[in-house]
Tab-separated table of C-alpha atoms and ligand atoms in Angstrom:
chain	number	residue	atom	x	y	z
A	2	MET	CA	27.327	22.030	18.847
A	3	GLY	CA	24.513	22.826	21.291
A	4	PRO	CA	21.730	20.265	21.576
A	5	SER	CA	18.987	22.457	20.140
A	6	LEU	CA	21.217	23.402	17.229
A	7	GLN	CA	21.821	19.777	16.473
A	8	ALA	CA	18.106	19.013	16.785
A	9	ASN	CA	17.396	21.874	14.425
A	10	GLU	CA	19.856	20.550	11.893
A	11	TRP	CA	18.392	17.060	12.090
A	12	VAL	CA	14.823	18.183	11.592
A	13	ASP	CA	15.848	20.406	8.705
A	14	LYS	CA	17.848	17.712	7.015
A	15	TYR	CA	15.608	14.689	7.524
A	16	GLY	CA	12.183	16.029	8.469
A	17	ASP	CA	10.742	16.247	4.975
A	18	ILE	CA	12.022	12.897	3.701
A	19	LEU	CA	10.801	11.074	6.803
A	20	TYR	CA	7.460	12.832	6.500
A	21	ASN	CA	7.103	11.880	2.832
A	22	TYR	CA	8.009	8.309	3.578
A	23	THR	CA	5.468	8.122	6.399
A	24	LEU	CA	2.706	9.924	4.572
A	25	LYS	CA	2.775	7.272	1.869
A	26	ARG	CA	2.260	4.570	4.453
A	27	VAL	CA	-0.440	6.009	6.660
A	28	SER	CA	-3.428	7.773	5.239
A	29	ASP	CA	-3.575	10.840	7.453
A	30	LYS	CA	-1.328	13.937	7.645
A	31	GLY	CA	-1.683	14.555	11.366
A	32	LEU	CA	-0.799	10.965	12.089
A	33	ALA	CA	2.234	11.149	9.802
A	34	GLU	CA	3.430	14.269	11.648
A	35	ASP	CA	3.065	12.505	14.990
A	36	ILE	CA	5.043	9.513	13.766
A	37	VAL	CA	7.855	11.767	12.489
A	38	GLN	CA	7.951	13.601	15.797
A	39	ASP	CA	8.101	10.288	17.689
A	40	THR	CA	10.901	9.161	15.416
A	41	PHE	CA	13.015	12.207	16.230
A	42	LEU	CA	12.294	11.927	19.940
A	43	SER	CA	13.293	8.247	20.072
A	44	ALA	CA	16.361	8.920	17.969
A	45	TRP	CA	17.371	11.765	20.226
A	46	LYS	CA	17.055	9.649	23.351
A	47	SER	CA	19.173	6.872	21.895
A	48	ARG	CA	21.704	8.977	20.027
A	49	GLU	CA	24.456	8.004	22.467
A	50	THR	CA	24.082	4.340	21.594
A	51	TYR	CA	23.919	4.978	17.862
A	52	LYS	CA	26.855	3.333	16.132
A	53	SER	CA	28.299	5.299	13.284
A	54	ASP	CA	28.835	2.343	10.951
A	55	ALA	CA	25.296	2.833	9.650
A	56	SER	CA	24.554	6.221	8.170
A	57	GLU	CA	22.509	8.623	10.233
A	58	LYS	CA	19.824	8.567	7.561
A	59	THR	CA	19.567	4.759	7.546
A	60	TRP	CA	19.345	4.768	11.312
A	61	LEU	CA	16.545	7.358	11.386
A	62	PHE	CA	14.626	5.466	8.708
A	63	ALA	CA	14.906	2.243	10.696
A	64	ILE	CA	13.372	3.970	13.715
A	65	CYS	CA	10.673	5.509	11.562
A	66	LYS	CA	9.765	2.154	9.981
A	67	ASN	CA	9.358	0.649	13.431
A	68	LYS	CA	7.074	3.488	14.473
A	69	ILE	CA	4.891	2.871	11.428
A	70	ILE	CA	4.740	-0.866	12.155
A	71	ASP	CA	3.853	-0.026	15.779
A	72	HIS	CA	1.003	2.074	14.507
A	73	TYR	CA	-0.328	-0.786	12.359
A	74	ARG	CA	0.050	-3.165	15.270
A	75	LYS	CA	-1.740	-0.897	17.710
A	76	LYS	CA	-4.801	-1.003	15.524
A	77	SER	CA	-4.638	-4.746	15.158
A	78	THR	CA	-7.197	-5.658	17.822
A	79	SER	CA	-9.983	-4.140	15.779
A	80	ASN	CA	-8.571	-5.422	12.508
A	81	VAL	CA	-10.282	-8.778	12.469
A	82	GLN	CA	-13.690	-7.120	12.556
A	83	TYR	CA	-12.718	-4.637	9.869
A	84	ALA	CA	-11.486	-7.417	7.659
A	85	GLU	CA	-15.055	-8.712	7.549
A	86	ILE	CA	-16.570	-5.561	6.070
A	87	ASP	CA	-17.032	-6.096	2.360
A	88	THR	CA	-16.614	-2.885	0.413
A	89	THR	CA	-16.573	-4.631	-2.947
A	90	SER	CA	-19.765	-6.681	-3.123
A	91	HIS	CA	-21.007	-4.567	-6.046
A	92	PHE	CA	-18.195	-5.745	-8.325
A	93	PHE	CA	-19.789	-9.143	-8.928
A	94	ASP	CA	-23.387	-10.303	-9.441
A	95	GLU	CA	-25.091	-13.299	-7.844
A	96	ALA	CA	-23.393	-15.684	-10.240
A	97	GLU	CA	-20.068	-14.031	-9.279
A	98	HIS	CA	-19.600	-12.578	-12.727
A	99	TRP	CA	-18.416	-9.031	-13.216
A	100	THR	CA	-21.213	-6.483	-13.130
A	101	ARG	CA	-21.414	-4.249	-16.214
A	102	GLU	CA	-20.876	-1.245	-13.975
A	103	ASP	CA	-17.587	-2.418	-12.472
A	104	GLN	CA	-16.054	-4.722	-15.054
A	105	PRO	CA	-12.542	-3.942	-16.288
A	106	ASN	CA	-12.594	-1.942	-19.517
A	107	GLU	CA	-9.788	-1.736	-22.025
A	108	TRP	CA	-7.253	0.934	-21.039
A	109	GLY	CA	-5.506	1.189	-24.377
A	110	ILE	CA	-2.046	1.458	-22.835
A	111	ASN	CA	1.044	-0.739	-22.974
A	112	TYR	CA	0.916	-2.528	-19.620
A	113	HIS	CA	4.638	-3.257	-19.708
A	114	GLN	CA	5.598	0.355	-20.136
A	115	PRO	CA	5.925	2.229	-16.817
A	116	VAL	CA	4.008	5.480	-16.659
A	117	GLU	CA	5.978	8.244	-15.039
A	118	THR	CA	3.847	11.321	-15.345
A	119	LYS	CA	3.143	13.506	-12.345
A	120	GLU	CA	-0.548	13.292	-13.150
A	121	PHE	CA	-0.551	9.512	-12.935
A	122	TYR	CA	1.274	9.432	-9.594
A	123	GLY	CA	-1.089	11.994	-8.184
A	124	ILE	CA	-4.095	9.893	-9.146
A	125	LEU	CA	-2.500	6.677	-7.867
A	126	ASP	CA	-1.829	8.335	-4.498
A	127	TYR	CA	-5.374	9.637	-4.400
A	128	CYS	CA	-6.746	6.161	-5.116
A	129	LYS	CA	-4.540	4.530	-2.479
A	130	LYS	CA	-5.744	6.972	0.124
A	131	LYS	CA	-9.339	6.164	-0.725
A	132	LEU	CA	-8.854	2.538	0.270
A	133	GLN	CA	-10.258	1.426	3.580
A	134	GLU	CA	-7.477	1.762	6.163
A	135	LEU	CA	-6.777	-1.929	6.589
A	136	GLN	CA	-6.729	-2.554	2.834
A	137	HIS	CA	-4.342	0.367	2.557
A	138	SER	CA	-1.987	-1.067	5.207
A	139	VAL	CA	-1.903	-4.475	3.559
A	140	PHE	CA	-1.304	-3.009	0.119
A	141	VAL	CA	1.505	-0.741	1.321
A	142	MET	CA	3.271	-3.447	3.310
A	143	LYS	CA	3.079	-5.906	0.462
A	144	TYR	CA	3.744	-3.791	-2.597
A	145	MET	CA	5.740	-0.847	-1.283
A	146	ASP	CA	7.725	-2.486	1.499
A	147	ASP	CA	7.915	-6.077	0.209
A	148	LEU	CA	6.903	-7.742	3.457
A	149	SER	CA	5.822	-11.365	3.170
A	150	ALA	CA	2.211	-12.401	3.648
A	151	GLU	CA	3.197	-14.147	6.888
A	152	GLU	CA	4.842	-11.018	8.308
A	153	ILE	CA	1.857	-8.892	7.374
A	154	CYS	CA	-0.589	-11.273	9.049
A	155	LYS	CA	1.516	-11.218	12.186
A	156	VAL	CA	1.809	-7.449	12.388
A	157	LEU	CA	-1.872	-6.864	11.693
A	158	ASN	CA	-3.052	-9.860	13.667
A	159	ILE	CA	-5.189	-11.163	10.831
A	160	SER	CA	-5.643	-14.648	9.352
A	161	SER	CA	-4.263	-15.729	6.021
A	162	SER	CA	-7.758	-15.768	4.527
A	163	ASN	CA	-8.327	-12.204	5.807
A	164	TYR	CA	-5.103	-11.274	4.054
A	165	TRP	CA	-6.186	-12.622	0.663
A	166	VAL	CA	-9.573	-10.986	0.945
A	167	LEU	CA	-7.953	-7.628	1.743
A	168	ILE	CA	-5.454	-7.887	-1.126
A	169	HIS	CA	-8.309	-8.808	-3.450
A	170	ARG	CA	-10.461	-5.876	-2.379
A	171	ALA	CA	-7.602	-3.401	-2.530
A	172	LYS	CA	-6.830	-4.425	-6.103
A	173	LEU	CA	-10.463	-4.322	-7.222
A	174	GLN	CA	-10.841	-0.802	-5.871
A	175	LEU	CA	-7.533	0.587	-7.056
A	176	ARG	CA	-8.147	-0.729	-10.547
A	177	LYS	CA	-11.606	0.773	-10.660
A	178	CYS	CA	-10.470	4.093	-9.205
A	179	LEU	CA	-7.640	4.408	-11.753
A	180	GLU	CA	-9.971	3.590	-14.599
A	181	LEU	CA	-12.415	6.269	-13.483
A	182	ASN	CA	-9.954	9.012	-12.691
A	183	TRP	CA	-7.049	8.401	-15.011
A	184	ILE	CA	-8.234	6.523	-18.094
A	185	ASN	CA	-11.709	8.029	-18.386
A	186	SER	CA	-10.813	11.572	-17.401
B	4	MET	CA	-16.725	-30.353	-15.619
B	5	SER	CA	-18.315	-28.037	-13.050
B	6	LEU	CA	-15.402	-28.867	-10.792
B	7	LEU	CA	-13.158	-27.060	-13.227
B	8	ASN	CA	-15.520	-24.141	-13.710
B	9	ILE	CA	-14.789	-21.130	-11.546
B	10	SER	CA	-16.484	-17.751	-11.342
B	11	CYS	CA	-14.882	-14.390	-12.110
B	12	LYS	CA	-14.807	-13.610	-8.404
B	13	GLN	CA	-12.898	-16.802	-7.684
B	14	ALA	CA	-10.659	-16.256	-10.685
B	15	THR	CA	-9.639	-12.788	-9.497
B	16	TYR	CA	-8.708	-14.225	-6.080
B	17	LEU	CA	-6.575	-16.833	-7.762
B	18	ILE	CA	-4.898	-14.169	-9.894
B	19	SER	CA	-3.623	-12.548	-6.681
B	20	LYS	CA	-2.439	-15.875	-5.328
B	21	LYS	CA	-0.677	-16.649	-8.568
B	22	GLU	CA	0.985	-13.248	-8.591
B	23	GLN	CA	2.376	-13.974	-5.101
B	24	ARG	CA	3.304	-17.543	-6.047
B	25	LYS	CA	0.904	-19.024	-3.549
B	26	ILE	CA	-1.227	-21.034	-5.963
B	27	GLY	CA	-1.560	-24.835	-6.047
B	28	LEU	CA	-1.514	-26.995	-9.138
B	29	PHE	CA	-5.256	-27.578	-9.286
B	30	ASP	CA	-6.064	-23.877	-8.876
B	31	ARG	CA	-3.493	-23.016	-11.485
B	32	LEU	CA	-5.261	-25.300	-13.944
B	33	THR	CA	-8.772	-23.976	-13.265
B	34	LEU	CA	-7.496	-20.403	-13.488
B	35	ARG	CA	-5.844	-21.087	-16.820
B	36	LEU	CA	-9.088	-22.548	-18.156
B	37	HIS	CA	-11.056	-19.528	-16.944
B	38	LEU	CA	-8.621	-17.002	-18.403
B	39	GLY	CA	-8.829	-18.873	-21.697
B	40	ILE	CA	-12.480	-17.946	-22.028
B	41	CYS	CA	-12.814	-14.720	-20.010
B	42	SER	CA	-11.391	-11.518	-21.462
B	43	LEU	CA	-12.520	-9.435	-18.459
B	44	CYS	CA	-10.420	-11.440	-16.019
B	45	ARG	CA	-7.489	-11.373	-18.450
B	46	ARG	CA	-7.775	-7.613	-18.408
B	47	PHE	CA	-7.968	-7.595	-14.606
B	48	GLU	CA	-4.737	-9.581	-14.442
B	49	LYS	CA	-2.896	-7.236	-16.815
B	50	GLN	CA	-4.154	-4.069	-15.176
B	51	THR	CA	-3.497	-5.110	-11.589
B	52	GLY	CA	-0.051	-6.378	-12.630
B	53	PHE	CA	0.603	-2.918	-13.992
B	54	ILE	CA	-0.630	-1.231	-10.798
B	55	ILE	CA	1.594	-3.390	-8.609
B	56	LYS	CA	4.677	-2.577	-10.655
B	57	GLN	CA	3.861	1.108	-10.330
B	58	ALA	CA	3.102	0.931	-6.613
B	59	LYS	CA	6.607	1.675	-5.381
B	60	HIS	CA	7.231	4.704	-7.482
B	61	THR	CA	5.697	7.893	-6.407
B	62	HIS	CA	6.633	11.467	-7.117
B	63	THR	CA	4.409	13.220	-4.667
B	64	GLU	CA	6.496	15.543	-2.557
B	65	GLU	CA	5.074	16.967	0.620
B	66	LYS	CA	6.851	19.115	3.131
B	67	LEU	CA	6.545	19.367	6.882
B	68	SER	CA	5.262	22.807	7.774
B	69	GLU	CA	7.596	25.155	9.663
B	70	GLU	CA	5.277	25.062	12.679
B	71	VAL	CA	5.535	21.298	12.927
B	72	LYS	CA	9.299	21.455	12.556
B	73	GLU	CA	9.510	24.000	15.353
B	74	LYS	CA	7.218	21.906	17.488
B	75	ILE	CA	9.466	18.885	17.023
B	76	VAL	CA	12.649	20.822	17.841
B	77	GLY	CA	10.845	22.278	20.852
B	78	SER	CA	9.859	18.869	22.167
B	79	ILE	CA	13.406	17.582	21.722
B	80	SER	CA	14.847	20.448	23.759
B	81	LYS	CA	12.390	19.662	26.560
B	82	LEU	CA	13.824	16.159	26.933
C	3	ZN	ZN1	-13.794	-14.003	-15.492
């Protein structure tokens, strides 16, 4: 098989799934495209060394995951400053009680029953993308990719207290966003 | 007594720590006391627990455009 034919086949077979995977982990389409392109380029360069005991798909995903982590890491120098910006101060009043505006209201659903409608997933994705970038990264690494708090702090170059603040803010905002756009709509 | 009293803001922090099993005994106790009297924070715990469980599943399907695919194949053949 000629090289460009093989490249064509690869991109056809794995392009969309890698793109989907990446798009859920970074908040921007152009960036996701760049990461997928980088993944294919790196894979192509190292295809001689690729051992066939792992499937081709697993191997490409491993490269892609590393590219995403690299992206998070690259941004890490500015992360400490970003971690300080409070986007959730309106949730609580001076006595640190919930404000009427932002308090959790009853959703009237069974919280143990997974919701699997297309509508719900669309809104959840929308709400995730509305998170501040660093909150988004922390949320994705923790709850989509199951990284430990320690690993996340290392990759993003943030302190453990930054981590808890970011998790806290991400949850406050996701909850509020879902209530507004899913429950109340 | 005030030592055991925590605010809703503190309670919601502790809910996250509890969910990730990073909560100490004392915090666990103060959180339990707070949740006993605060229905808003109880709701927060249930709702965020629900969100976390849903976080991994997603049905959104997006496709790479043909132009991008061609661009990628093009850049591979230039290697
Ligand atoms: Zn409370």
